[in-house]
Amino acid sequence: MDGDRWGFEEAEDWEYEQLNTKSAPKPAEEPTEAFVGQDSGRVVAVLVSPDGEVMQVKLSPVWRQSVEPWDLPGRVRSAANAATMRALASSVERFDSTAPVTPVEPQAGAEESSLTSLDVQRLLDAVSEELDQFTERLAEVVDHRAQVQSAGGHVQGSAQRGQVLSLDIDPNWAGQARHSEIETELLEVLRGLHDRSAPGELAAGPSGSAISELMDLAADPRRLMRRLGMPD
């Protein structure tokens, strides 16, 4: 992928050079792996990292010749969601659910004391509490619509579960502002929406000391049976 042009073949070379030298900063170095989403008219391109974080927003140097300012929000939303879906699809492809599970070897000196029914109940209660805490934290992120407005006040939007639901851009401002100014405010809002609506580290699932202990026990059924006083 040509990181500078981003597939905007309709722009003349002199127009793109003029944009770079007069109005747009040099693009940041792209990460080793990134995903680009574009609208159907190739007016907007959005670059995201593998975890969906928005890295850059680019407008075609001649976007005003094919799109009215009030149509720009829909184009940006389409490009942003397309990039997010590409990153998500790649993440799913990399996850191999059929990979064999390596048996967990008990550590030297591992606890081998007997487990009473009271011990098991206490552990299950602790696990339930940790799961409730995880569910509550996750719901705060994914079950609520996040809203973000740019510092300049010209762009605002909403998102849920990492997907942009709405985007508003002041058409009067967009019709006359420099490309770099528009791209900067769009980047600010799209980044904020991702940070506030995507599960982030919570996507790895619930964790906690009780959950880890239960997983360790479940990973070695024979050891668990011995600790429960049951024959192998």
PDB file of C-alpha atoms in Angstrom:
ATOM      1  CA  MET A   1       0.000   0.000   0.000  1.00  0.00           C
ATOM      2  CA  ASP A   2       1.344   3.446  -0.852  1.00  0.00           C
ATOM      3  CA  GLY A   3       1.165   5.160   2.540  1.00  0.00           C
ATOM      4  CA  ASP A   4       1.218   8.666   1.017  1.00  0.00           C
ATOM      5  CA  ARG A   5      -1.511   8.358  -1.626  1.00  0.00           C
ATOM      6  CA  TRP A   6      -3.785   5.882   0.167  1.00  0.00           C
ATOM      7  CA  GLY A   7      -5.522   4.937  -3.056  1.00  0.00           C
ATOM      8  CA  PHE A   8      -6.668   8.430  -4.058  1.00  0.00           C
ATOM      9  CA  GLU A   9      -5.873   7.821  -7.723  1.00  0.00           C
ATOM     10  CA  GLU A  10      -8.236  10.543  -8.888  1.00  0.00           C
ATOM     11  CA  ALA A  11      -5.971  13.320  -7.542  1.00  0.00           C
ATOM     12  CA  GLU A  12      -3.407  14.777  -9.894  1.00  0.00           C
ATOM     13  CA  ASP A  13       0.236  14.568  -8.761  1.00  0.00           C
ATOM     14  CA  TRP A  14       0.646  18.343  -8.577  1.00  0.00           C
ATOM     15  CA  GLU A  15      -2.491  18.632  -6.438  1.00  0.00           C
ATOM     16  CA  TYR A  16      -1.256  16.073  -3.956  1.00  0.00           C
ATOM     17  CA  GLU A  17       2.204  17.647  -3.782  1.00  0.00           C
ATOM     18  CA  GLN A  18       0.618  21.034  -3.183  1.00  0.00           C
ATOM     19  CA  LEU A  19      -1.437  19.587  -0.316  1.00  0.00           C
ATOM     20  CA  ASN A  20       1.629  18.060   1.311  1.00  0.00           C
ATOM     21  CA  THR A  21       3.788  21.175   1.024  1.00  0.00           C
ATOM     22  CA  LYS A  22       1.239  23.834   1.981  1.00  0.00           C
ATOM     23  CA  SER A  23      -1.488  22.413   4.197  1.00  0.00           C
ATOM     24  CA  ALA A  24      -0.875  18.902   5.467  1.00  0.00           C
ATOM     25  CA  PRO A  25       1.816  17.682   7.847  1.00  0.00           C
ATOM     26  CA  LYS A  26       4.032  14.801   6.855  1.00  0.00           C
ATOM     27  CA  PRO A  27       2.188  11.551   7.551  1.00  0.00           C
ATOM     28  CA  ALA A  28       3.347   9.659  10.590  1.00  0.00           C
ATOM     29  CA  GLU A  29       5.256   6.467   9.995  1.00  0.00           C
ATOM     30  CA  GLU A  30       2.707   3.703   9.570  1.00  0.00           C
ATOM     31  CA  PRO A  31       2.786   0.669  11.826  1.00  0.00           C
ATOM     32  CA  THR A  32       4.044  -2.636  10.455  1.00  0.00           C
ATOM     33  CA  GLU A  33       0.492  -3.932  10.237  1.00  0.00           C
ATOM     34  CA  ALA A  34      -2.420  -1.609   9.620  1.00  0.00           C
ATOM     35  CA  PHE A  35      -5.803  -1.624   7.944  1.00  0.00           C
ATOM     36  CA  VAL A  36      -7.359   0.983   5.689  1.00  0.00           C
ATOM     37  CA  GLY A  37     -11.077   1.570   5.196  1.00  0.00           C
ATOM     38  CA  GLN A  38     -12.529   3.787   2.472  1.00  0.00           C
ATOM     39  CA  ASP A  39     -15.953   4.983   1.499  1.00  0.00           C
ATOM     40  CA  SER A  40     -17.475   3.827  -1.790  1.00  0.00           C
ATOM     41  CA  GLY A  41     -16.341   6.970  -3.596  1.00  0.00           C
ATOM     42  CA  ARG A  42     -12.775   6.781  -2.239  1.00  0.00           C
ATOM     43  CA  VAL A  43     -13.111  10.273  -0.827  1.00  0.00           C
ATOM     44  CA  VAL A  44     -12.027   9.355   2.722  1.00  0.00           C
ATOM     45  CA  ALA A  45      -9.488   6.846   3.994  1.00  0.00           C
ATOM     46  CA  VAL A  46      -9.101   5.830   7.639  1.00  0.00           C
ATOM     47  CA  LEU A  47      -6.082   3.912   8.902  1.00  0.00           C
ATOM     48  CA  VAL A  48      -6.416   1.749  12.029  1.00  0.00           C
ATOM     49  CA  SER A  49      -4.069  -0.493  13.970  1.00  0.00           C
ATOM     50  CA  PRO A  50      -4.738  -4.229  14.422  1.00  0.00           C
ATOM     51  CA  ASP A  51      -6.615  -3.489  17.659  1.00  0.00           C
ATOM     52  CA  GLY A  52      -8.822  -0.918  15.923  1.00  0.00           C
ATOM     53  CA  GLU A  53      -7.156   2.259  17.209  1.00  0.00           C
ATOM     54  CA  VAL A  54      -7.525   5.059  14.651  1.00  0.00           C
ATOM     55  CA  MET A  55      -4.065   6.114  13.461  1.00  0.00           C
ATOM     56  CA  GLN A  56      -4.797   8.552  10.659  1.00  0.00           C
ATOM     57  CA  VAL A  57      -7.573  10.108   8.589  1.00  0.00           C
ATOM     58  CA  LYS A  58      -6.992  11.260   5.005  1.00  0.00           C
ATOM     59  CA  LEU A  59      -9.235  13.233   2.686  1.00  0.00           C
ATOM     60  CA  SER A  60      -8.855  13.177  -1.064  1.00  0.00           C
ATOM     61  CA  PRO A  61      -7.196  16.456  -2.134  1.00  0.00           C
ATOM     62  CA  VAL A  62     -10.124  17.045  -4.494  1.00  0.00           C
ATOM     63  CA  TRP A  63     -12.975  15.815  -2.292  1.00  0.00           C
ATOM     64  CA  ARG A  64     -14.909  19.074  -2.603  1.00  0.00           C
ATOM     65  CA  GLN A  65     -15.221  18.497  -6.345  1.00  0.00           C
ATOM     66  CA  SER A  66     -17.254  15.316  -5.842  1.00  0.00           C
ATOM     67  CA  VAL A  67     -18.862  15.592  -2.389  1.00  0.00           C
ATOM     68  CA  GLU A  68     -20.854  18.352  -0.752  1.00  0.00           C
ATOM     69  CA  PRO A  69     -19.724  19.283   2.792  1.00  0.00           C
ATOM     70  CA  TRP A  70     -22.941  17.936   4.338  1.00  0.00           C
ATOM     71  CA  ASP A  71     -22.284  14.544   2.720  1.00  0.00           C
ATOM     72  CA  LEU A  72     -18.805  14.232   4.251  1.00  0.00           C
ATOM     73  CA  PRO A  73     -19.894  12.818   7.649  1.00  0.00           C
ATOM     74  CA  GLY A  74     -21.469   9.740   6.062  1.00  0.00           C
ATOM     75  CA  ARG A  75     -18.332   9.152   4.010  1.00  0.00           C
ATOM     76  CA  VAL A  76     -16.108   9.348   7.079  1.00  0.00           C
ATOM     77  CA  ARG A  77     -18.365   7.043   9.103  1.00  0.00           C
ATOM     78  CA  SER A  78     -18.367   4.482   6.293  1.00  0.00           C
ATOM     79  CA  ALA A  79     -14.564   4.548   5.972  1.00  0.00           C
ATOM     80  CA  ALA A  80     -13.992   4.330   9.738  1.00  0.00           C
ATOM     81  CA  ASN A  81     -16.334   1.360  10.198  1.00  0.00           C
ATOM     82  CA  ALA A  82     -14.868  -0.405   7.165  1.00  0.00           C
ATOM     83  CA  ALA A  83     -11.367  -0.096   8.631  1.00  0.00           C
ATOM     84  CA  THR A  84     -12.557  -1.357  12.012  1.00  0.00           C
ATOM     85  CA  MET A  85     -14.240  -4.382  10.432  1.00  0.00           C
ATOM     86  CA  ARG A  86     -11.101  -5.237   8.458  1.00  0.00           C
ATOM     87  CA  ALA A  87      -9.030  -5.158  11.645  1.00  0.00           C
ATOM     88  CA  LEU A  88     -11.609  -7.297  13.454  1.00  0.00           C
ATOM     89  CA  ALA A  89     -11.769  -9.833  10.625  1.00  0.00           C
ATOM     90  CA  SER A  90      -7.989 -10.151  10.639  1.00  0.00           C
ATOM     91  CA  SER A  91      -7.993 -10.670  14.393  1.00  0.00           C
ATOM     92  CA  VAL A  92     -10.546 -13.464  14.073  1.00  0.00           C
ATOM     93  CA  GLU A  93      -8.529 -15.132  11.323  1.00  0.00           C
ATOM     94  CA  ARG A  94      -5.414 -15.105  13.494  1.00  0.00           C
ATOM     95  CA  PHE A  95      -7.236 -16.761  16.356  1.00  0.00           C
ATOM     96  CA  ASP A  96      -6.992 -20.527  15.950  1.00  0.00           C
ATOM     97  CA  SER A  97      -9.665 -22.048  18.132  1.00  0.00           C
ATOM     98  CA  THR A  98      -8.568 -25.559  17.114  1.00  0.00           C
ATOM     99  CA  ALA A  99      -5.057 -25.160  18.472  1.00  0.00           C
ATOM    100  CA  PRO A 100      -4.261 -27.947  20.954  1.00  0.00           C
ATOM    101  CA  VAL A 101      -4.237 -26.948  24.582  1.00  0.00           C
ATOM    102  CA  THR A 102      -0.915 -27.645  26.259  1.00  0.00           C
ATOM    103  CA  PRO A 103      -1.428 -29.507  29.525  1.00  0.00           C
ATOM    104  CA  VAL A 104      -0.479 -27.454  32.557  1.00  0.00           C
ATOM    105  CA  GLU A 105       2.206 -29.120  34.645  1.00  0.00           C
ATOM    106  CA  PRO A 106       1.838 -28.574  38.374  1.00  0.00           C
ATOM    107  CA  GLN A 107       4.626 -26.450  39.828  1.00  0.00           C
ATOM    108  CA  ALA A 108       7.033 -27.945  42.321  1.00  0.00           C
ATOM    109  CA  GLY A 109       5.601 -27.667  45.787  1.00  0.00           C
ATOM    110  CA  ALA A 110       2.142 -26.917  44.450  1.00  0.00           C
ATOM    111  CA  GLU A 111      -0.643 -26.958  46.988  1.00  0.00           C
ATOM    112  CA  GLU A 112      -1.894 -30.540  47.410  1.00  0.00           C
ATOM    113  CA  SER A 113      -4.012 -30.094  50.509  1.00  0.00           C
ATOM    114  CA  SER A 114      -7.488 -31.520  50.492  1.00  0.00           C
ATOM    115  CA  LEU A 115     -10.370 -29.400  49.286  1.00  0.00           C
ATOM    116  CA  THR A 116     -13.480 -29.507  51.414  1.00  0.00           C
ATOM    117  CA  SER A 117     -16.934 -28.691  50.123  1.00  0.00           C
ATOM    118  CA  LEU A 118     -16.661 -25.402  52.027  1.00  0.00           C
ATOM    119  CA  ASP A 119     -13.380 -24.595  50.230  1.00  0.00           C
ATOM    120  CA  VAL A 120     -14.988 -25.260  46.857  1.00  0.00           C
ATOM    121  CA  GLN A 121     -18.021 -23.135  47.707  1.00  0.00           C
ATOM    122  CA  ARG A 122     -15.826 -20.248  48.833  1.00  0.00           C
ATOM    123  CA  LEU A 123     -13.833 -20.457  45.602  1.00  0.00           C
ATOM    124  CA  LEU A 124     -16.980 -20.523  43.474  1.00  0.00           C
ATOM    125  CA  ASP A 125     -18.386 -17.546  45.365  1.00  0.00           C
ATOM    126  CA  ALA A 126     -15.162 -15.617  44.767  1.00  0.00           C
ATOM    127  CA  VAL A 127     -15.234 -16.518  41.072  1.00  0.00           C
ATOM    128  CA  SER A 128     -18.848 -15.379  40.832  1.00  0.00           C
ATOM    129  CA  GLU A 129     -17.940 -12.036  42.404  1.00  0.00           C
ATOM    130  CA  GLU A 130     -15.059 -11.499  39.963  1.00  0.00           C
ATOM    131  CA  LEU A 131     -17.308 -12.376  37.026  1.00  0.00           C
ATOM    132  CA  ASP A 132     -19.942  -9.891  38.239  1.00  0.00           C
ATOM    133  CA  GLN A 133     -17.289  -7.171  38.468  1.00  0.00           C
ATOM    134  CA  PHE A 134     -16.070  -7.969  34.952  1.00  0.00           C
ATOM    135  CA  THR A 135     -19.604  -7.949  33.548  1.00  0.00           C
ATOM    136  CA  GLU A 136     -20.294  -4.587  35.163  1.00  0.00           C
ATOM    137  CA  ARG A 137     -17.093  -3.049  33.752  1.00  0.00           C
ATOM    138  CA  LEU A 138     -17.778  -4.465  30.293  1.00  0.00           C
ATOM    139  CA  ALA A 139     -21.369  -3.206  30.301  1.00  0.00           C
ATOM    140  CA  GLU A 140     -20.173   0.303  31.150  1.00  0.00           C
ATOM    141  CA  VAL A 141     -18.223   0.270  27.876  1.00  0.00           C
ATOM    142  CA  VAL A 142     -20.195  -1.742  25.331  1.00  0.00           C
ATOM    143  CA  ASP A 143     -23.802  -1.148  26.444  1.00  0.00           C
ATOM    144  CA  HIS A 144     -23.622   2.626  26.432  1.00  0.00           C
ATOM    145  CA  ARG A 145     -23.385   5.024  23.523  1.00  0.00           C
ATOM    146  CA  ALA A 146     -20.158   7.024  23.709  1.00  0.00           C
ATOM    147  CA  GLN A 147     -20.193  10.645  22.553  1.00  0.00           C
ATOM    148  CA  VAL A 148     -17.171  12.785  21.677  1.00  0.00           C
ATOM    149  CA  GLN A 149     -16.746  16.343  20.424  1.00  0.00           C
ATOM    150  CA  SER A 150     -13.531  17.763  19.004  1.00  0.00           C
ATOM    151  CA  ALA A 151     -11.702  20.502  20.874  1.00  0.00           C
ATOM    152  CA  GLY A 152     -12.406  22.834  17.981  1.00  0.00           C
ATOM    153  CA  GLY A 153     -16.113  22.115  18.261  1.00  0.00           C
ATOM    154  CA  HIS A 154     -16.625  21.446  14.542  1.00  0.00           C
ATOM    155  CA  VAL A 155     -16.881  17.634  14.702  1.00  0.00           C
ATOM    156  CA  GLN A 156     -18.849  15.384  17.038  1.00  0.00           C
ATOM    157  CA  GLY A 157     -20.039  11.816  16.942  1.00  0.00           C
ATOM    158  CA  SER A 158     -21.292   8.774  18.797  1.00  0.00           C
ATOM    159  CA  ALA A 159     -20.276   5.132  18.826  1.00  0.00           C
ATOM    160  CA  GLN A 160     -21.133   1.842  20.476  1.00  0.00           C
ATOM    161  CA  ARG A 161     -19.164  -1.410  20.614  1.00  0.00           C
ATOM    162  CA  GLY A 162     -16.417   0.163  18.523  1.00  0.00           C
ATOM    163  CA  GLN A 163     -18.714   1.116  15.627  1.00  0.00           C
ATOM    164  CA  VAL A 164     -19.366   4.744  14.714  1.00  0.00           C
ATOM    165  CA  LEU A 165     -23.119   5.332  14.865  1.00  0.00           C
ATOM    166  CA  SER A 166     -23.305   9.006  13.963  1.00  0.00           C
ATOM    167  CA  LEU A 167     -20.961  11.772  12.905  1.00  0.00           C
ATOM    168  CA  ASP A 168     -21.673  15.471  12.524  1.00  0.00           C
ATOM    169  CA  ILE A 169     -19.367  17.983  10.836  1.00  0.00           C
ATOM    170  CA  ASP A 170     -20.099  21.700  10.619  1.00  0.00           C
ATOM    171  CA  PRO A 171     -20.720  22.013   6.838  1.00  0.00           C
ATOM    172  CA  ASN A 172     -19.806  25.703   6.721  1.00  0.00           C
ATOM    173  CA  TRP A 173     -16.477  25.021   8.382  1.00  0.00           C
ATOM    174  CA  ALA A 174     -15.792  21.912   6.287  1.00  0.00           C
ATOM    175  CA  GLY A 175     -16.506  23.849   3.125  1.00  0.00           C
ATOM    176  CA  GLN A 176     -13.640  26.273   3.708  1.00  0.00           C
ATOM    177  CA  ALA A 177     -11.250  24.784   6.301  1.00  0.00           C
ATOM    178  CA  ARG A 178      -7.875  23.401   5.311  1.00  0.00           C
ATOM    179  CA  HIS A 179      -7.642  19.664   4.725  1.00  0.00           C
ATOM    180  CA  SER A 180      -5.195  19.249   7.595  1.00  0.00           C
ATOM    181  CA  GLU A 181      -7.577  21.003  10.015  1.00  0.00           C
ATOM    182  CA  ILE A 182     -10.492  18.775   9.027  1.00  0.00           C
ATOM    183  CA  GLU A 183      -8.358  15.632   9.237  1.00  0.00           C
ATOM    184  CA  THR A 184      -7.060  16.626  12.686  1.00  0.00           C
ATOM    185  CA  GLU A 185     -10.514  17.118  14.203  1.00  0.00           C
ATOM    186  CA  LEU A 186     -11.822  13.940  12.581  1.00  0.00           C
ATOM    187  CA  LEU A 187      -8.883  11.988  13.976  1.00  0.00           C
ATOM    188  CA  GLU A 188      -9.478  13.393  17.443  1.00  0.00           C
ATOM    189  CA  VAL A 189     -13.147  12.396  17.455  1.00  0.00           C
ATOM    190  CA  LEU A 190     -12.675   8.955  15.902  1.00  0.00           C
ATOM    191  CA  ARG A 191      -9.894   8.112  18.352  1.00  0.00           C
ATOM    192  CA  GLY A 192     -12.019   9.247  21.275  1.00  0.00           C
ATOM    193  CA  LEU A 193     -14.984   7.200  20.108  1.00  0.00           C
ATOM    194  CA  HIS A 194     -12.849   4.067  19.801  1.00  0.00           C
ATOM    195  CA  ASP A 195     -11.282   4.543  23.237  1.00  0.00           C
ATOM    196  CA  ARG A 196     -14.657   5.050  24.921  1.00  0.00           C
ATOM    197  CA  SER A 197     -16.705   2.395  23.104  1.00  0.00           C
ATOM    198  CA  ALA A 198     -14.330  -0.500  22.360  1.00  0.00           C
ATOM    199  CA  PRO A 199     -13.767  -3.132  25.076  1.00  0.00           C
ATOM    200  CA  GLY A 200      -9.969  -2.814  24.847  1.00  0.00           C
ATOM    201  CA  GLU A 201      -8.204  -5.031  27.371  1.00  0.00           C
ATOM    202  CA  LEU A 202     -11.587  -6.339  28.546  1.00  0.00           C
ATOM    203  CA  ALA A 203     -11.813  -8.240  25.250  1.00  0.00           C
ATOM    204  CA  ALA A 204      -9.336 -10.743  26.722  1.00  0.00           C
ATOM    205  CA  GLY A 205     -12.066 -11.910  29.090  1.00  0.00           C
ATOM    206  CA  PRO A 206     -12.509 -11.961  32.860  1.00  0.00           C
ATOM    207  CA  SER A 207      -9.530 -12.343  35.167  1.00  0.00           C
ATOM    208  CA  GLY A 208      -8.777 -12.434  38.862  1.00  0.00           C
ATOM    209  CA  SER A 209      -7.083 -14.551  41.512  1.00  0.00           C
ATOM    210  CA  ALA A 210     -10.123 -16.773  42.078  1.00  0.00           C
ATOM    211  CA  ILE A 211     -10.689 -17.271  38.353  1.00  0.00           C
ATOM    212  CA  SER A 212      -7.006 -18.140  37.884  1.00  0.00           C
ATOM    213  CA  GLU A 213      -7.168 -20.661  40.725  1.00  0.00           C
ATOM    214  CA  LEU A 214     -10.260 -22.286  39.267  1.00  0.00           C
ATOM    215  CA  MET A 215      -8.663 -22.457  35.807  1.00  0.00           C
ATOM    216  CA  ASP A 216      -5.546 -24.060  37.292  1.00  0.00           C
ATOM    217  CA  LEU A 217      -7.664 -26.697  39.002  1.00  0.00           C
ATOM    218  CA  ALA A 218      -9.689 -27.372  35.844  1.00  0.00           C
ATOM    219  CA  ALA A 219      -6.496 -27.732  33.785  1.00  0.00           C
ATOM    220  CA  ASP A 220      -5.447 -30.807  35.786  1.00  0.00           C
ATOM    221  CA  PRO A 221      -8.545 -32.967  36.456  1.00  0.00           C
ATOM    222  CA  ARG A 222      -6.587 -35.814  38.074  1.00  0.00           C
ATOM    223  CA  ARG A 223      -4.957 -33.471  40.579  1.00  0.00           C
ATOM    224  CA  LEU A 224      -8.339 -31.911  41.288  1.00  0.00           C
ATOM    225  CA  MET A 225      -9.871 -35.317  41.958  1.00  0.00           C
ATOM    226  CA  ARG A 226      -7.044 -36.171  44.373  1.00  0.00           C
ATOM    227  CA  ARG A 227      -7.562 -32.915  46.269  1.00  0.00           C
ATOM    228  CA  LEU A 228     -11.272 -33.661  46.465  1.00  0.00           C
ATOM    229  CA  GLY A 229     -10.485 -37.077  47.954  1.00  0.00           C
ATOM    230  CA  MET A 230     -11.778 -38.943  44.887  1.00  0.00           C
ATOM    231  CA  PRO A 231      -9.970 -41.901  43.280  1.00  0.00           C
ATOM    232  CA  ASP A 232      -8.200 -41.183  39.952  1.00  0.00           C
TER     233      ASP A 232
END
